[in-house]
Short mmCIF file of C-alpha atoms in Angstrom, two decimals:
data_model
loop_
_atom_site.label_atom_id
_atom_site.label_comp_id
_atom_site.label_asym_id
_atom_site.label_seq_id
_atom_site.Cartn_x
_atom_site.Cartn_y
_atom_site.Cartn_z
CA UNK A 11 -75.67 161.76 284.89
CA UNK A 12 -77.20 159.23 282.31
CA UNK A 13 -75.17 157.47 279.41
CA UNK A 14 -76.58 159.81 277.05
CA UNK A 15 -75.64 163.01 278.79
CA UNK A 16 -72.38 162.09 279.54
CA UNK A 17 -71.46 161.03 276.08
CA UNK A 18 -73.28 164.36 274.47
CA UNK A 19 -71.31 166.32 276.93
CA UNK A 20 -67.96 164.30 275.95
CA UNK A 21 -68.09 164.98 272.64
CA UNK A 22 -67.92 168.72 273.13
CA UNK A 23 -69.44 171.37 270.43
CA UNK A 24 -68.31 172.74 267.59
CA UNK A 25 -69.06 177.06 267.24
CA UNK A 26 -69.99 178.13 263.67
CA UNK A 27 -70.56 181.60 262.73
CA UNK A 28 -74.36 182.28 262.33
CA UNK A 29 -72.51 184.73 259.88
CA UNK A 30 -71.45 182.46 257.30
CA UNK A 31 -74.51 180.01 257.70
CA UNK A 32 -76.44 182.96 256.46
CA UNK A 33 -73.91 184.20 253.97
CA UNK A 34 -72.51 180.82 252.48
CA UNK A 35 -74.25 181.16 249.39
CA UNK A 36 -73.30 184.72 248.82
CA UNK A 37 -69.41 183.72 248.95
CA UNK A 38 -69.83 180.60 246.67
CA UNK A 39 -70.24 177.71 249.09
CA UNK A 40 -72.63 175.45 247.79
CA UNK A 41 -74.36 173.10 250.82
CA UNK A 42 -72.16 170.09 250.21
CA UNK A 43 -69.00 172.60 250.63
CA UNK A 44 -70.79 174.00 253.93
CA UNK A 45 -71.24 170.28 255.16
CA UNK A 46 -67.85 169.50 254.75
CA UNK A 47 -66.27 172.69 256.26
CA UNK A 48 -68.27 171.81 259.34
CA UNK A 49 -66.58 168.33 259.61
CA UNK A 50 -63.18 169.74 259.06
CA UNK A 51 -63.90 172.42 262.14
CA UNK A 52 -65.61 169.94 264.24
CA UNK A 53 -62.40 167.60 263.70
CA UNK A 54 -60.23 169.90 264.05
CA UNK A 55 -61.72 171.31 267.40
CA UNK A 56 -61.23 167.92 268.63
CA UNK A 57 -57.63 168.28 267.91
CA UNK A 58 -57.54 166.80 264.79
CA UNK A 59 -55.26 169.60 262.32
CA UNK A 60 -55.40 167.27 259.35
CA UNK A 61 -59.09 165.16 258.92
CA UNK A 62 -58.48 163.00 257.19
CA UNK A 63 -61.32 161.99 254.10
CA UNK A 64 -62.48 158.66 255.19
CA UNK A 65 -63.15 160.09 258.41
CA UNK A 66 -65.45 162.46 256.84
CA UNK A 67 -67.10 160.09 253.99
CA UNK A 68 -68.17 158.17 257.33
CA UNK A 69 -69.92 160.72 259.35
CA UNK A 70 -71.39 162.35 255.78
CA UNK A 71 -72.51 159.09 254.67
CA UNK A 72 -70.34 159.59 251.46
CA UNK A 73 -67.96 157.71 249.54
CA UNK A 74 -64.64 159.36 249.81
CA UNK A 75 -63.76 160.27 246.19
CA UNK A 76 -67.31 162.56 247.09
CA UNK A 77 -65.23 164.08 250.01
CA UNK A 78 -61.90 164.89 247.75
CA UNK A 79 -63.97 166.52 244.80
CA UNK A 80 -65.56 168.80 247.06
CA UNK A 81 -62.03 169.28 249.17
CA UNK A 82 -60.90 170.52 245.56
CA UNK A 83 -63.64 172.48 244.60
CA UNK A 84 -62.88 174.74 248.04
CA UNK A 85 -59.50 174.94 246.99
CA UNK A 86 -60.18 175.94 243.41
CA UNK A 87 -63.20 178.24 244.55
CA UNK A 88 -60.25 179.91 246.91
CA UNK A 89 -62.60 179.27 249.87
CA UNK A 90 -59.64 177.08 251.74
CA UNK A 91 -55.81 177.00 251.07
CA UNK A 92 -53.29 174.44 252.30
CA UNK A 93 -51.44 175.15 255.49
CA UNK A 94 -48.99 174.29 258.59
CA UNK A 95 -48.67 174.40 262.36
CA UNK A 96 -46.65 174.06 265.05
CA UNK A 97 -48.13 171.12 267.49
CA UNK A 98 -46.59 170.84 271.26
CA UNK A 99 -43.35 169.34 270.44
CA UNK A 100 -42.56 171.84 267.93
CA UNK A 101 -43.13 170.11 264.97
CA UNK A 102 -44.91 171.53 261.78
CA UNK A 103 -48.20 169.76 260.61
CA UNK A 104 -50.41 170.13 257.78
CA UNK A 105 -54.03 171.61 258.42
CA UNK A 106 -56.58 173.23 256.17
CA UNK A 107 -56.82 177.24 256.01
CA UNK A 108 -60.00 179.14 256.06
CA UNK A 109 -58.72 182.55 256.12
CA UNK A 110 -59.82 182.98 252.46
CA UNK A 111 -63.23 182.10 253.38
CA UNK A 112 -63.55 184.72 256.13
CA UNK A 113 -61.72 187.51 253.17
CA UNK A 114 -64.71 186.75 251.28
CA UNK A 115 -67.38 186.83 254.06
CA UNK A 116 -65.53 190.46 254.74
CA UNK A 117 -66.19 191.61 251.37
CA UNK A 118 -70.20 190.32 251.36
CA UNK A 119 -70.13 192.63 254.99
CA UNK A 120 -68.26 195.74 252.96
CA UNK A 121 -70.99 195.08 249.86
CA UNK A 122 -73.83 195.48 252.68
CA UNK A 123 -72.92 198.36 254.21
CA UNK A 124 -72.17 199.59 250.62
CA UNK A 125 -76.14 198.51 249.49
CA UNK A 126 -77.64 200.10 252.39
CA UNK A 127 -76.19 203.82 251.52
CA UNK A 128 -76.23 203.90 248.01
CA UNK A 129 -79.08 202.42 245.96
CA UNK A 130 -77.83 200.00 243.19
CA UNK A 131 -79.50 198.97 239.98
CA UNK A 132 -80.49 195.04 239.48
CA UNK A 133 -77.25 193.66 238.87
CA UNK A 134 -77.10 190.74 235.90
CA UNK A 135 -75.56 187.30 236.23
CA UNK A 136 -71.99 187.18 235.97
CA UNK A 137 -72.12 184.48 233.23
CA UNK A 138 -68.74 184.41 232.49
CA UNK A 139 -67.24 184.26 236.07
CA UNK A 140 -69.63 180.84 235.97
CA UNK A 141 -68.37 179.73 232.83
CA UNK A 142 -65.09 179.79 233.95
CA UNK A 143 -65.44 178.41 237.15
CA UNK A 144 -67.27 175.60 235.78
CA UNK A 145 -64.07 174.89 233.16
CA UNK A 146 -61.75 174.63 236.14
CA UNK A 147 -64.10 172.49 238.14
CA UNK A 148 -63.80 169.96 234.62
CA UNK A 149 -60.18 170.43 234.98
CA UNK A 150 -59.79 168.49 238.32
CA UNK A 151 -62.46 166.11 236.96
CA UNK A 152 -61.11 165.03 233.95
CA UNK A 153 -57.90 164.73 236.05
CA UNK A 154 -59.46 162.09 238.55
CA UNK A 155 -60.46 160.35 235.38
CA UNK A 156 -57.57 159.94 233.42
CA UNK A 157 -55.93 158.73 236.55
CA UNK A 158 -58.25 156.99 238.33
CA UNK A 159 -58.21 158.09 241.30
CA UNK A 160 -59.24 160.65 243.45
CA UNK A 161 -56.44 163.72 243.86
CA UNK A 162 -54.65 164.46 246.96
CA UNK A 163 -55.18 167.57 248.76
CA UNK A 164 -51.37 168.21 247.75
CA UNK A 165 -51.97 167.72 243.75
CA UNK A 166 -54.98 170.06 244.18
CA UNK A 167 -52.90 173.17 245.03
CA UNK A 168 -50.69 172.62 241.99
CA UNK A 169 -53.78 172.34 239.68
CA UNK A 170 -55.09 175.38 241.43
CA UNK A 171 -51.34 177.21 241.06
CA UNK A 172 -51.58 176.56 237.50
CA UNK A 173 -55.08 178.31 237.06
CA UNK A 174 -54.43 181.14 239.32
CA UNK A 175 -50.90 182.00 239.76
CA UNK A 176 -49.64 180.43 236.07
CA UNK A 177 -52.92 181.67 234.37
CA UNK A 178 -52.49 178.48 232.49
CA UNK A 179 -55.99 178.18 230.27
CA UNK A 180 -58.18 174.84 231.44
CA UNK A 181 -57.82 173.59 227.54
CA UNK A 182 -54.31 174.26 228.32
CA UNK A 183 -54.21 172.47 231.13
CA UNK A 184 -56.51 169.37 229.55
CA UNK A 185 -53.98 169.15 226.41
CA UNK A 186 -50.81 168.44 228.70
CA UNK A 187 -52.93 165.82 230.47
CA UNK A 188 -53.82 164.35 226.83
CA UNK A 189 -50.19 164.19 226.17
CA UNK A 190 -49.48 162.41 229.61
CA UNK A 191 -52.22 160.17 228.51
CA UNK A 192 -50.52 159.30 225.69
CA UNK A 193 -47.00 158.59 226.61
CA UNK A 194 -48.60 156.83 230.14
CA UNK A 195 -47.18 158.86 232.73
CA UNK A 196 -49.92 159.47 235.09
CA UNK A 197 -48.54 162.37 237.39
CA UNK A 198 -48.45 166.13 237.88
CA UNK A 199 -44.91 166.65 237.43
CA UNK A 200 -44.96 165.00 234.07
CA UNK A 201 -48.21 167.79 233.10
CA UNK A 202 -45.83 170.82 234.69
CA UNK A 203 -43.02 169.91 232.51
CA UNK A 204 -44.91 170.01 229.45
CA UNK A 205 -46.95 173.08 230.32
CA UNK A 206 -43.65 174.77 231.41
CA UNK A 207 -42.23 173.50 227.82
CA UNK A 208 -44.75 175.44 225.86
CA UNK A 209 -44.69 178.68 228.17
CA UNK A 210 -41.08 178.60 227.43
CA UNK A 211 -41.75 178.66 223.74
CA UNK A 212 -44.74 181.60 224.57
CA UNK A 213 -47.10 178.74 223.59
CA UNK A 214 -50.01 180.12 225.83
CA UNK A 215 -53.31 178.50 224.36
CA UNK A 216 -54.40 175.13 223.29
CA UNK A 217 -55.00 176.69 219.52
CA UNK A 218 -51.25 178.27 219.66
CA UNK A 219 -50.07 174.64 220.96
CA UNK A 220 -52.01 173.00 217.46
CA UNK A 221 -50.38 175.83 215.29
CA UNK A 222 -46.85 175.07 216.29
CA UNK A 223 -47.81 171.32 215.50
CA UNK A 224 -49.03 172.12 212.28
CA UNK A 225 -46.01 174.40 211.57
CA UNK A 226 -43.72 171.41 212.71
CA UNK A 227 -45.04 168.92 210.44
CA UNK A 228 -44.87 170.87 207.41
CA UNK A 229 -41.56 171.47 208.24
CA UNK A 230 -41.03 167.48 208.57
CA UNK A 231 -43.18 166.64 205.57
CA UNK A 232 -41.44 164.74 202.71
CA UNK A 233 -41.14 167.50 199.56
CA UNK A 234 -42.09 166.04 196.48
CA UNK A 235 -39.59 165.22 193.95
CA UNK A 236 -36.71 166.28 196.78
CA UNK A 237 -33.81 164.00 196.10
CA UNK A 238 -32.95 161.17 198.16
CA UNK A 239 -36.23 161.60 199.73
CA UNK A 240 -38.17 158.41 200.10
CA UNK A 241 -40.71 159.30 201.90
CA UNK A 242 -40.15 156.56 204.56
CA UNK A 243 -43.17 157.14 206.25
CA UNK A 244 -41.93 154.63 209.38
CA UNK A 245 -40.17 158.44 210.78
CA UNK A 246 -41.83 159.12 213.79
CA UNK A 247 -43.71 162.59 214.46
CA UNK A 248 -40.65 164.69 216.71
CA UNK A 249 -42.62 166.26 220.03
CA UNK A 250 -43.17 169.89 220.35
CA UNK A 251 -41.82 170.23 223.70
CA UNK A 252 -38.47 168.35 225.06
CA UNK A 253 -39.07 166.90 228.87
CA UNK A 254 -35.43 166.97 230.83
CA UNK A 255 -34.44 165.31 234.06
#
């Protein structure tokens, strides 16, 4: 056996599902998303339950904040979820979840069958599904930005929690970062505090979160010709919402 053979058989072979390589489109999965699912298999094949980004960025020929945008956009486009398992010893390790991908290559099987027995009419665009999907794509974005740094698979399921299972609005979302911004705090649990702060207060949209601001400061506002009242205008604005330990 030659030096090339051996190695090619060595390094084994990773089985993909003709399947979803002709369906990847139909489910979302845009080719960068496809190329990095097959990394992730092909790692994990090779026993590998967690790949880790650099890895991939190397064999893709990608820088690795690259790798971690499109990590999140499979996460946000509920293509992959975060999981665990059980290695040899009995210890639980982190690995990447693809059962939502095969729900949603189940459902373009079920639409199929479903077009072959009953004719359809030409179906239009779904423009807004897009338009939304493209707001919480700018979500993680604007995240990365305002930190500087790529986010961890970890911080992507929260931002994902609070679009899906929160139904926290992206501008939502994007006005507790600007208020991180602005007192420096750089983190996720910071963002939840202040988005769980206005939810307590039924403040559910960016507009409703400017109202109450409005409403405060003409409640703070010096009245004119109110006695005693300077109008010492060195009083600081009061926050809307109050962050506890």
């Amino acid at each position: 056996m030659d030096d090339f053979t051996r190695r090619y058989v060595q390094a084994g072979q990773t089985s993909v599902a003709n399947f979803l390589l002709d369906h990847f489109r139909e489910v979302g999965m845009t080719t960068d998303q496809l190329l990095v699912y097959l990394q992730i298999r092909r790692l994990m094949d090779q026993g590998h339950p967690w790949p880790d980004a650099e890895t991939m960025a190397e064999h893709l020929g990608w820088d690795v904040q690259r790798v971690y945008q499109v990590l999140h956009e499979l996460i946000a486009q509920k293509l992959m979820a975060l999981g665990s398992v059980t290695d040899a010893q009995g210890q639980q390790q982190d690995t990447y979840d693809f059962q939502l991908l095969l729900e949603k290559l189940s459902q373009v099987a079920v639409h199929e069958r479903v077009a072959q027995e009953v004719p359809t009419t030409t179906a239009q665009p779904a423009a807004p599904a897009k338009q939304a999907e493209s707001q919480r794509v700018a979500v993680f974005n604007q995240i990365e930005q305002e930190f500087g740094r790529p986010l961890s698979p970890i911080e992507m399921e929260t931002i994902n929690d609070w679009l899906k299972q929160d139904h926290y609005q992206p501008e939502l979302i994007q006005l507790a970062l600007k208020e991180s911004v602005l007192n420096q705090v750089y983190n996720l649990k910071y963002m939840d505090r202040i988005l769980g702060n206005w939810e307590k207060k039924n403040l559910r949209t960016a507009a409703q979160v400017q109202q109450e601001r409005a409403r405060q400061a003409d409640r703070q506002a010096p009245k004119a010709g109110a006695p005693g009242n300077g109008g010492d205008s060195t009083i600081p604005d009061v926050p809307i919402f109050k962050l506890t330990d």
